[in-house]
Amino acid sequence: MSALIRGIGTLLSLEGAWKKSGRFVQTEDLGLISKAALLMDQGRLLWVGPEKKLKSALANLPRQYQKVTREWDVQGKTVLPGWIDGHTHLVYGGQRWDEFELRCQGVSYQEIARQGGGILSTVKATRAATKQSLKEISQKRVDEFLRQGVTTLEIKSGYALDLKGEIKQLEVARSLEGPQIITTFLGAHAKPPEFETHESYLQFLSEKVLPQIQKKKLADRVDIFIEKNFFEGEMAKNYLRRAQDLGFSLVVHADQLSLSGGTQIAVELGALSADHVIQLGPVEIQRLAQSETVAMLLPLADLYMKCEYPPARELIDHGACVALATDYNPGSCPSMDLSLVGLLARLYMKMSLPEVIAAWTVGAAKALALRDRGSLLAGFRADLQVVDLDWRGLFYQTGTSPVTQAFVGGKSMPL
Ligand code: NIG
Ligand code: FE
C-alpha cells in the first residue's frame, strides 16, 4: 500500500543541496523535477520522480507498496520539503507591547532590561501562567507556523529560569501538535533575580536542573546566551562541557550584540549551530565556515532590534552551511513570518533564492541533527508542503502564505 501525490507542476527535492551538506548551494542543487509525482508509505517517501515514470517506479517497488490506496492530484502546484524553523522561543506568557512602544520612542533593549523589563518581564509572566493556559496560547502559535508550511519546529525553554518553570515550559512544548517539535533547554538565557552572579546560576543549572531535564527526557539540546556581562568565557564553556558530558547536543546564542567569543566556543565544542552570529570578524567567519557548526541566521530579530544583519555572504562564500529561522519570541522578534525572514536574507544579506530555500530546509535539518528530512529523497520523512506558487515567487511577496497543504510524516494536516 502506498499514497500518491501527482499532478505536481514542479517538485524541489533539494537533492544536490543535501549531498553538499548545505554548502555552496546553486540553482541546480534544488533538484527541480517538472511534472512530478511522489509515493509514500508509513510516513516515509518511497519514490520521487517524473510522473511519466510512475508506472514503472510502482512496478519496481516491493509488492506490498504497489497498490495505491490514497491519491492527491495537486493540479500543477509546487511541492517542496516542509520548512524547518530551528530557532524559536514560542512557549511564553504575557506580552511586551508596552516595552516595544518604549523602544520605538528610542529607549534601548538593554536599558529596558536594566529596568527589570525585557526577558525578565516575560519570566514573571511565564512563571505565573498555568500549564493549560500556556498550552492553549502556544498551540495557536504552532498552528500559525504549520499554515506557513513548517513541518519541524524547534522550541526553547528559558522564560522561567527555575526548575519547576523550565520543566513546565518544556512539557508544554512537547505536548504541542502539528509540526514535529524539537525542544531545547535554554535555562542559561538570563540570570534570574534570585541569584547574585551568573556563575552561581550556571552552577545551579549544572547541578540541579540539567540532570532533571535529562532524566525526564525533556530535551536533547542545551542552548546558552553568550554575551559580554551575561554568560561568557570560561563559565559558559564549563557549563556547556557539563551538558555535553550528560549527553546533550549544544547550541549557542553567539555574538549577537557584541563579539563575545560565542562563535569560537561553539566551534571549539562542536555545537550543532551558532545562532545570530552578527558581530563576526574574519577569523570567526573562517572558523565557523570550515566547521560542522551551522550558522543559524535570524534577520527578522535583527530588523526588530535595528541592528546589523549577519555576514551571510562572507559565511557562504567561505563554505559555511547556513540556516534561517524566525527566533520568534515576545521581545526581539514577535513575528512568525517566515517569508519576511527570507525576504530580508535576499534584500539585505545578499543571499540568493536557492540559498534561502536550502537554508530553510537542508541547513536547518543539519542544525537540528535530523538526517531524515530537509530534502525529498526516497527513505526520507514525508514532510512536505504544496504551494500555489512557482518556486521563483517564494520569499518575494510577504504577508500571505501560498501553502495549500502540508504533510507531516505522510499525514495531510488541516491548515
Ligand atoms: O534570541 N538573547 C536573546 N534571546 C532572545 C530574545 C529574548 C527576549 O527578548 O525575550 C533572542 O533574540
Ligand atoms: Fe533566540
PDB file of C-alpha atoms and ligand atoms in Angstrom, residues 87 89 96 109 118-119 122 159 189 225 253 256 276 298 301 327 329-332, ligand 1:
ATOM      1  CA  HIS A  87      15.131  28.568  16.489  1.00  0.00           C
ATOM      2  CA  HIS A  89      11.157  30.785  21.921  1.00  0.00           C
ATOM      3  CA  ARG A  96       5.843  43.035  25.707  1.00  0.00           C
ATOM      4  CA  TYR A 109      16.561  46.959  24.570  1.00  0.00           C
ATOM      5  CA  GLY A 118      12.844  42.566  28.760  1.00  0.00           C
ATOM      6  CA  ILE A 119      13.420  38.857  29.263  1.00  0.00           C
ATOM      7  CA  THR A 122       8.441  37.509  30.283  1.00  0.00           C
ATOM      8  CA  TYR A 159      11.458  32.024  30.232  1.00  0.00           C
ATOM      9  CA  HIS A 189      19.050  32.635  28.852  1.00  0.00           C
ATOM     10  CA  PHE A 225      23.142  33.121  25.574  1.00  0.00           C
ATOM     11  CA  HIS A 253      23.261  32.258  21.010  1.00  0.00           C
ATOM     12  CA  GLN A 256      24.546  38.887  18.667  1.00  0.00           C
ATOM     13  CA  HIS A 276      22.642  35.117  15.406  1.00  0.00           C
ATOM     14  CA  LEU A 298      17.841  35.311  12.344  1.00  0.00           C
ATOM     15  CA  ALA A 301      15.199  39.683  15.019  1.00  0.00           C
ATOM     16  CA  ASP A 327      13.749  33.471  16.501  1.00  0.00           C
ATOM     17  CA  ASN A 329       9.832  35.457  20.857  1.00  0.00           C
ATOM     18  CA  PRO A 330       7.974  38.303  22.598  1.00  0.00           C
ATOM     19  CA  GLY A 331      10.989  40.632  22.835  1.00  0.00           C
ATOM     20  CA  SER A 332      13.408  40.711  19.949  1.00  0.00           C
TER      21      SER A 332
HETATM   22  O1  NIG B   1      17.213  35.209  20.677  1.00  0.00           O
HETATM   23  N1  NIG B   1      19.200  36.703  23.949  1.00  0.00           N
HETATM   24  C1  NIG B   1      18.420  36.521  23.333  1.00  0.00           C
HETATM   25  N2  NIG B   1      17.251  35.953  23.442  1.00  0.00           N
HETATM   26  C2  NIG B   1      16.229  36.212  22.519  1.00  0.00           C
HETATM   27  C3  NIG B   1      15.459  37.410  22.946  1.00  0.00           C
HETATM   28  C4  NIG B   1      14.577  37.069  24.059  1.00  0.00           C
HETATM   29  C5  NIG B   1      13.673  38.166  24.555  1.00  0.00           C
HETATM   30  O2  NIG B   1      13.889  39.363  24.343  1.00  0.00           O
HETATM   31  O3  NIG B   1      12.691  37.781  25.195  1.00  0.00           O
HETATM   32  C6  NIG B   1      16.816  36.266  21.145  1.00  0.00           C
HETATM   33  O4  NIG B   1      16.888  37.298  20.481  1.00  0.00           O
END
